[in-house]
Amino acid sequence: DIQMTQSPSSLSASVGDRVTITCRASQGIRNDLGWYQQKPGKAPKRLIYAASSLQSGVPSRFSGSGSVTEFTLTISSLQPEDFATYYCLQHNSYPWTFGQGTKVEIK
Amino acid sequence: EVQLVESGGGLVKPGGSLRLSCATSGFTFSSYGMNWVRQAPGKGLEWVSFISSSTTYIYYADSVKGRFTISKDNAKNSLYLQMDSLRAEDTAVYYCARDPVYTRGRFDYWGQGILVTVSS
């Protein structure tokens, strides 16, 4: 199975900060990677697909980059509604696997 | 508007069975692959199973293979997960999630989730 290692597992940031979350795959996955946001008690929401394509309706402050084994999710200017947990997902080969999550908290 | 609504969860004893349903609307269900994804209390996300649009391809996570069965009824616009030989570690919120057709990637829409608790 492909292991997805996400870092950091949590971070504290202020409104307006630039935030970067990293996901590393245990083997090459081309750009078969998505990023998801989950708020407490809610279903996840897709933000990014194909490593860098923005899901329709998602604010442009979210961006993704990377390929093969190293990927990043960047929030250019953190907003109050962005405090949540973020997950990466690889879908290059079964079983699809998620990173362990990054909880973004208010500083 | 795309909608996915899970039902059928609840409390079941170890070794028991449960059938989850996911009723969909707002899109042509027969054209889409579908998935089940679960989340144990306080834990991360785990993909469980996939079924292709025409049911030709079906995949399972090793943790549920041989115990869970995914199916879809295109006439009823519904996805199902038959869960047998349930274990305590199957306790989780179960989400149905759609695979996109017009974009790449996975899980573009999700249901609200349904809780399954396996306990004596």
PDB file of N, CA and C in Angstrom, chain A residues 1 30-33 36 38 41-46 49-50 55 87 89 91 94-100, chain B residues 35 37 39 43-47 50 59-62 95 99-100 103-112:
ATOM      1  N   ASP A   1       0.836  -1.191   0.000  1.00  0.00           N
ATOM      2  CA  ASP A   1       0.000   0.000   0.000  1.00  0.00           C
ATOM      3  C   ASP A   1       0.879   1.251   0.000  1.00  0.00           C
ATOM      4  N   ARG A  30       2.485  10.120  -9.531  1.00  0.00           N
ATOM      5  CA  ARG A  30       2.250  11.123 -10.583  1.00  0.00           C
ATOM      6  C   ARG A  30       1.635  12.358  -9.929  1.00  0.00           C
ATOM      7  N   ASN A  31       0.459  12.779 -10.386  1.00  0.00           N
ATOM      8  CA  ASN A  31      -0.252  13.874  -9.707  1.00  0.00           C
ATOM      9  C   ASN A  31      -1.629  13.418  -9.266  1.00  0.00           C
ATOM     10  N   ASP A  32      -1.734  12.132  -8.906  1.00  0.00           N
ATOM     11  CA  ASP A  32      -3.017  11.550  -8.499  1.00  0.00           C
ATOM     12  C   ASP A  32      -3.282  11.835  -7.026  1.00  0.00           C
ATOM     13  N   LEU A  33      -3.437  13.103  -6.705  1.00  0.00           N
ATOM     14  CA  LEU A  33      -3.565  13.541  -5.326  1.00  0.00           C
ATOM     15  C   LEU A  33      -4.618  14.621  -5.198  1.00  0.00           C
ATOM     16  N   TYR A  36      -8.520  17.689   0.926  1.00  0.00           N
ATOM     17  CA  TYR A  36      -9.863  17.784   1.467  1.00  0.00           C
ATOM     18  C   TYR A  36      -9.826  18.572   2.785  1.00  0.00           C
ATOM     19  N   GLN A  38     -12.039  19.263   6.319  1.00  0.00           N
ATOM     20  CA  GLN A  38     -13.127  18.752   7.144  1.00  0.00           C
ATOM     21  C   GLN A  38     -13.274  19.593   8.409  1.00  0.00           C
ATOM     22  N   GLY A  41     -17.733  17.530  12.841  1.00  0.00           N
ATOM     23  CA  GLY A  41     -19.098  17.069  12.669  1.00  0.00           C
ATOM     24  C   GLY A  41     -19.628  17.145  11.249  1.00  0.00           C
ATOM     25  N   LYS A  42     -18.765  17.498  10.315  1.00  0.00           N
ATOM     26  CA  LYS A  42     -19.189  17.650   8.922  1.00  0.00           C
ATOM     27  C   LYS A  42     -18.444  16.672   8.013  1.00  0.00           C
ATOM     28  N   ALA A  43     -19.007  16.473   6.827  1.00  0.00           N
ATOM     29  CA  ALA A  43     -18.332  15.654   5.827  1.00  0.00           C
ATOM     30  C   ALA A  43     -17.147  16.415   5.238  1.00  0.00           C
ATOM     31  N   PRO A  44     -16.141  15.692   4.777  1.00  0.00           N
ATOM     32  CA  PRO A  44     -15.042  16.362   4.074  1.00  0.00           C
ATOM     33  C   PRO A  44     -15.540  17.052   2.810  1.00  0.00           C
ATOM     34  N   LYS A  45     -14.746  18.026   2.385  1.00  0.00           N
ATOM     35  CA  LYS A  45     -15.054  18.804   1.180  1.00  0.00           C
ATOM     36  C   LYS A  45     -13.794  18.837   0.323  1.00  0.00           C
ATOM     37  N   ARG A  46     -13.946  18.543  -0.975  1.00  0.00           N
ATOM     38  CA  ARG A  46     -12.775  18.547  -1.851  1.00  0.00           C
ATOM     39  C   ARG A  46     -12.367  19.973  -2.170  1.00  0.00           C
ATOM     40  N   TYR A  49      -7.876  18.921  -6.767  1.00  0.00           N
ATOM     41  CA  TYR A  49      -7.724  17.625  -7.400  1.00  0.00           C
ATOM     42  C   TYR A  49      -6.578  17.689  -8.404  1.00  0.00           C
ATOM     43  N   ALA A  50      -6.094  16.522  -8.815  1.00  0.00           N
ATOM     44  CA  ALA A  50      -4.937  16.432  -9.716  1.00  0.00           C
ATOM     45  C   ALA A  50      -3.782  17.307  -9.216  1.00  0.00           C
ATOM     46  N   GLN A  55     -10.957  23.012  -7.059  1.00  0.00           N
ATOM     47  CA  GLN A  55     -12.349  22.586  -7.173  1.00  0.00           C
ATOM     48  C   GLN A  55     -13.233  23.819  -7.380  1.00  0.00           C
ATOM     49  N   TYR A  87      -6.820  16.924   4.832  1.00  0.00           N
ATOM     50  CA  TYR A  87      -6.320  15.597   4.481  1.00  0.00           C
ATOM     51  C   TYR A  87      -5.884  15.571   3.019  1.00  0.00           C
ATOM     52  N   LEU A  89      -5.151  12.850  -0.170  1.00  0.00           N
ATOM     53  CA  LEU A  89      -5.599  11.526  -0.616  1.00  0.00           C
ATOM     54  C   LEU A  89      -4.849  11.151  -1.876  1.00  0.00           C
ATOM     55  N   HIS A  91      -4.820   8.556  -5.081  1.00  0.00           N
ATOM     56  CA  HIS A  91      -5.679   7.607  -5.797  1.00  0.00           C
ATOM     57  C   HIS A  91      -4.946   7.072  -7.024  1.00  0.00           C
ATOM     58  N   TYR A  94      -4.803   1.230  -5.765  1.00  0.00           N
ATOM     59  CA  TYR A  94      -5.585   0.748  -4.633  1.00  0.00           C
ATOM     60  C   TYR A  94      -4.679   0.090  -3.594  1.00  0.00           C
ATOM     61  N   PRO A  95      -5.018   0.223  -2.326  1.00  0.00           N
ATOM     62  CA  PRO A  95      -6.163   0.988  -1.831  1.00  0.00           C
ATOM     63  C   PRO A  95      -5.875   2.485  -1.805  1.00  0.00           C
ATOM     64  N   TRP A  96      -6.910   3.292  -2.112  1.00  0.00           N
ATOM     65  CA  TRP A  96      -6.723   4.741  -1.953  1.00  0.00           C
ATOM     66  C   TRP A  96      -6.366   5.002  -0.494  1.00  0.00           C
ATOM     67  N   THR A  97      -5.439   5.893  -0.242  1.00  0.00           N
ATOM     68  CA  THR A  97      -5.004   6.158   1.128  1.00  0.00           C
ATOM     69  C   THR A  97      -4.934   7.656   1.405  1.00  0.00           C
ATOM     70  N   PHE A  98      -5.348   7.997   2.621  1.00  0.00           N
ATOM     71  CA  PHE A  98      -5.324   9.374   3.092  1.00  0.00           C
ATOM     72  C   PHE A  98      -4.089   9.615   3.956  1.00  0.00           C
ATOM     73  N   GLY A  99      -3.647  10.867   4.000  1.00  0.00           N
ATOM     74  CA  GLY A  99      -2.717  11.264   5.034  1.00  0.00           C
ATOM     75  C   GLY A  99      -3.439  11.272   6.373  1.00  0.00           C
ATOM     76  N   GLN A 100      -2.681  11.428   7.444  1.00  0.00           N
ATOM     77  CA  GLN A 100      -3.274  11.324   8.780  1.00  0.00           C
ATOM     78  C   GLN A 100      -3.992  12.596   9.213  1.00  0.00           C
TER      79      GLN A 100
ATOM     80  N   ASN B  35     -18.250   5.388  -3.827  1.00  0.00           N
ATOM     81  CA  ASN B  35     -17.368   4.871  -2.786  1.00  0.00           C
ATOM     82  C   ASN B  35     -18.028   4.934  -1.418  1.00  0.00           C
ATOM     83  N   VAL B  37     -16.443   5.631   2.446  1.00  0.00           N
ATOM     84  CA  VAL B  37     -15.277   6.071   3.216  1.00  0.00           C
ATOM     85  C   VAL B  37     -15.726   6.140   4.673  1.00  0.00           C
ATOM     86  N   GLN B  39     -14.750   6.904   9.039  1.00  0.00           N
ATOM     87  CA  GLN B  39     -13.920   7.665   9.983  1.00  0.00           C
ATOM     88  C   GLN B  39     -14.256   7.212  11.395  1.00  0.00           C
ATOM     89  N   LYS B  43     -10.585   9.869  14.710  1.00  0.00           N
ATOM     90  CA  LYS B  43      -9.499   9.402  13.838  1.00  0.00           C
ATOM     91  C   LYS B  43      -9.616   9.994  12.437  1.00  0.00           C
ATOM     92  N   GLY B  44      -8.698   9.572  11.570  1.00  0.00           N
ATOM     93  CA  GLY B  44      -8.675  10.073  10.213  1.00  0.00           C
ATOM     94  C   GLY B  44      -9.606   9.298   9.280  1.00  0.00           C
ATOM     95  N   LEU B  45      -9.504   9.624   8.007  1.00  0.00           N
ATOM     96  CA  LEU B  45     -10.371   9.043   6.994  1.00  0.00           C
ATOM     97  C   LEU B  45      -9.770   7.752   6.444  1.00  0.00           C
ATOM     98  N   GLU B  46     -10.637   6.781   6.156  1.00  0.00           N
ATOM     99  CA  GLU B  46     -10.213   5.499   5.585  1.00  0.00           C
ATOM    100  C   GLU B  46     -11.147   5.138   4.439  1.00  0.00           C
ATOM    101  N   TRP B  47     -10.592   4.979   3.249  1.00  0.00           N
ATOM    102  CA  TRP B  47     -11.399   4.496   2.133  1.00  0.00           C
ATOM    103  C   TRP B  47     -11.762   3.031   2.383  1.00  0.00           C
ATOM    104  N   PHE B  50     -15.080   0.744  -3.423  1.00  0.00           N
ATOM    105  CA  PHE B  50     -15.436   1.443  -4.658  1.00  0.00           C
ATOM    106  C   PHE B  50     -16.233   0.514  -5.561  1.00  0.00           C
ATOM    107  N   TYR B  59     -13.817  -2.799  -5.659  1.00  0.00           N
ATOM    108  CA  TYR B  59     -12.601  -2.929  -4.864  1.00  0.00           C
ATOM    109  C   TYR B  59     -12.936  -2.704  -3.392  1.00  0.00           C
ATOM    110  N   TYR B  60     -12.130  -3.348  -2.540  1.00  0.00           N
ATOM    111  CA  TYR B  60     -12.304  -3.210  -1.100  1.00  0.00           C
ATOM    112  C   TYR B  60     -10.966  -2.969  -0.427  1.00  0.00           C
ATOM    113  N   ALA B  61     -11.006  -2.271   0.695  1.00  0.00           N
ATOM    114  CA  ALA B  61      -9.850  -2.222   1.583  1.00  0.00           C
ATOM    115  C   ALA B  61      -9.649  -3.600   2.202  1.00  0.00           C
ATOM    116  N   ASP B  62      -8.405  -3.943   2.474  1.00  0.00           N
ATOM    117  CA  ASP B  62      -8.124  -5.257   3.067  1.00  0.00           C
ATOM    118  C   ASP B  62      -8.860  -5.443   4.397  1.00  0.00           C
ATOM    119  N   TYR B  95     -19.348   7.403   5.255  1.00  0.00           N
ATOM    120  CA  TYR B  95     -19.755   8.368   4.245  1.00  0.00           C
ATOM    121  C   TYR B  95     -19.843   7.676   2.877  1.00  0.00           C
ATOM    122  N   ASP B  99     -17.435   9.647  -7.200  1.00  0.00           N
ATOM    123  CA  ASP B  99     -16.266   9.960  -8.023  1.00  0.00           C
ATOM    124  C   ASP B  99     -16.705  10.871  -9.173  1.00  0.00           C
ATOM    125  N   PRO B 100     -15.897  11.870  -9.490  1.00  0.00           N
ATOM    126  CA  PRO B 100     -16.300  12.803 -10.550  1.00  0.00           C
ATOM    127  C   PRO B 100     -16.203  12.163 -11.930  1.00  0.00           C
ATOM    128  N   THR B 103     -14.260  15.934 -14.051  1.00  0.00           N
ATOM    129  CA  THR B 103     -12.938  16.359 -13.587  1.00  0.00           C
ATOM    130  C   THR B 103     -12.190  15.106 -13.162  1.00  0.00           C
ATOM    131  N   ARG B 104     -10.922  15.239 -12.932  1.00  0.00           N
ATOM    132  CA  ARG B 104     -10.135  14.099 -12.451  1.00  0.00           C
ATOM    133  C   ARG B 104     -10.289  13.962 -10.949  1.00  0.00           C
ATOM    134  N   GLY B 105      -9.696  12.905 -10.423  1.00  0.00           N
ATOM    135  CA  GLY B 105      -9.645  12.754  -8.975  1.00  0.00           C
ATOM    136  C   GLY B 105     -10.770  11.903  -8.430  1.00  0.00           C
ATOM    137  N   ARG B 106     -10.980  12.006  -7.124  1.00  0.00           N
ATOM    138  CA  ARG B 106     -11.967  11.179  -6.411  1.00  0.00           C
ATOM    139  C   ARG B 106     -12.787  12.049  -5.469  1.00  0.00           C
ATOM    140  N   PHE B 107     -13.949  11.501  -5.075  1.00  0.00           N
ATOM    141  CA  PHE B 107     -14.739  12.035  -3.973  1.00  0.00           C
ATOM    142  C   PHE B 107     -15.059  13.519  -4.130  1.00  0.00           C
ATOM    143  N   ASP B 108     -15.776  13.876  -5.178  1.00  0.00           N
ATOM    144  CA  ASP B 108     -16.102  15.285  -5.338  1.00  0.00           C
ATOM    145  C   ASP B 108     -17.331  15.706  -4.534  1.00  0.00           C
ATOM    146  N   TYR B 109     -18.208  14.774  -4.233  1.00  0.00           N
ATOM    147  CA  TYR B 109     -19.350  15.052  -3.356  1.00  0.00           C
ATOM    148  C   TYR B 109     -19.469  13.939  -2.314  1.00  0.00           C
ATOM    149  N   TRP B 110     -19.875  14.355  -1.100  1.00  0.00           N
ATOM    150  CA  TRP B 110     -19.990  13.439   0.028  1.00  0.00           C
ATOM    151  C   TRP B 110     -21.378  13.540   0.656  1.00  0.00           C
ATOM    152  N   GLY B 111     -21.852  12.428   1.241  1.00  0.00           N
ATOM    153  CA  GLY B 111     -23.024  12.495   2.090  1.00  0.00           C
ATOM    154  C   GLY B 111     -22.655  13.070   3.442  1.00  0.00           C
ATOM    155  N   GLN B 112     -23.661  13.192   4.302  1.00  0.00           N
ATOM    156  CA  GLN B 112     -23.435  13.786   5.625  1.00  0.00           C
ATOM    157  C   GLN B 112     -22.863  12.784   6.615  1.00  0.00           C
TER     158      GLN B 112
END
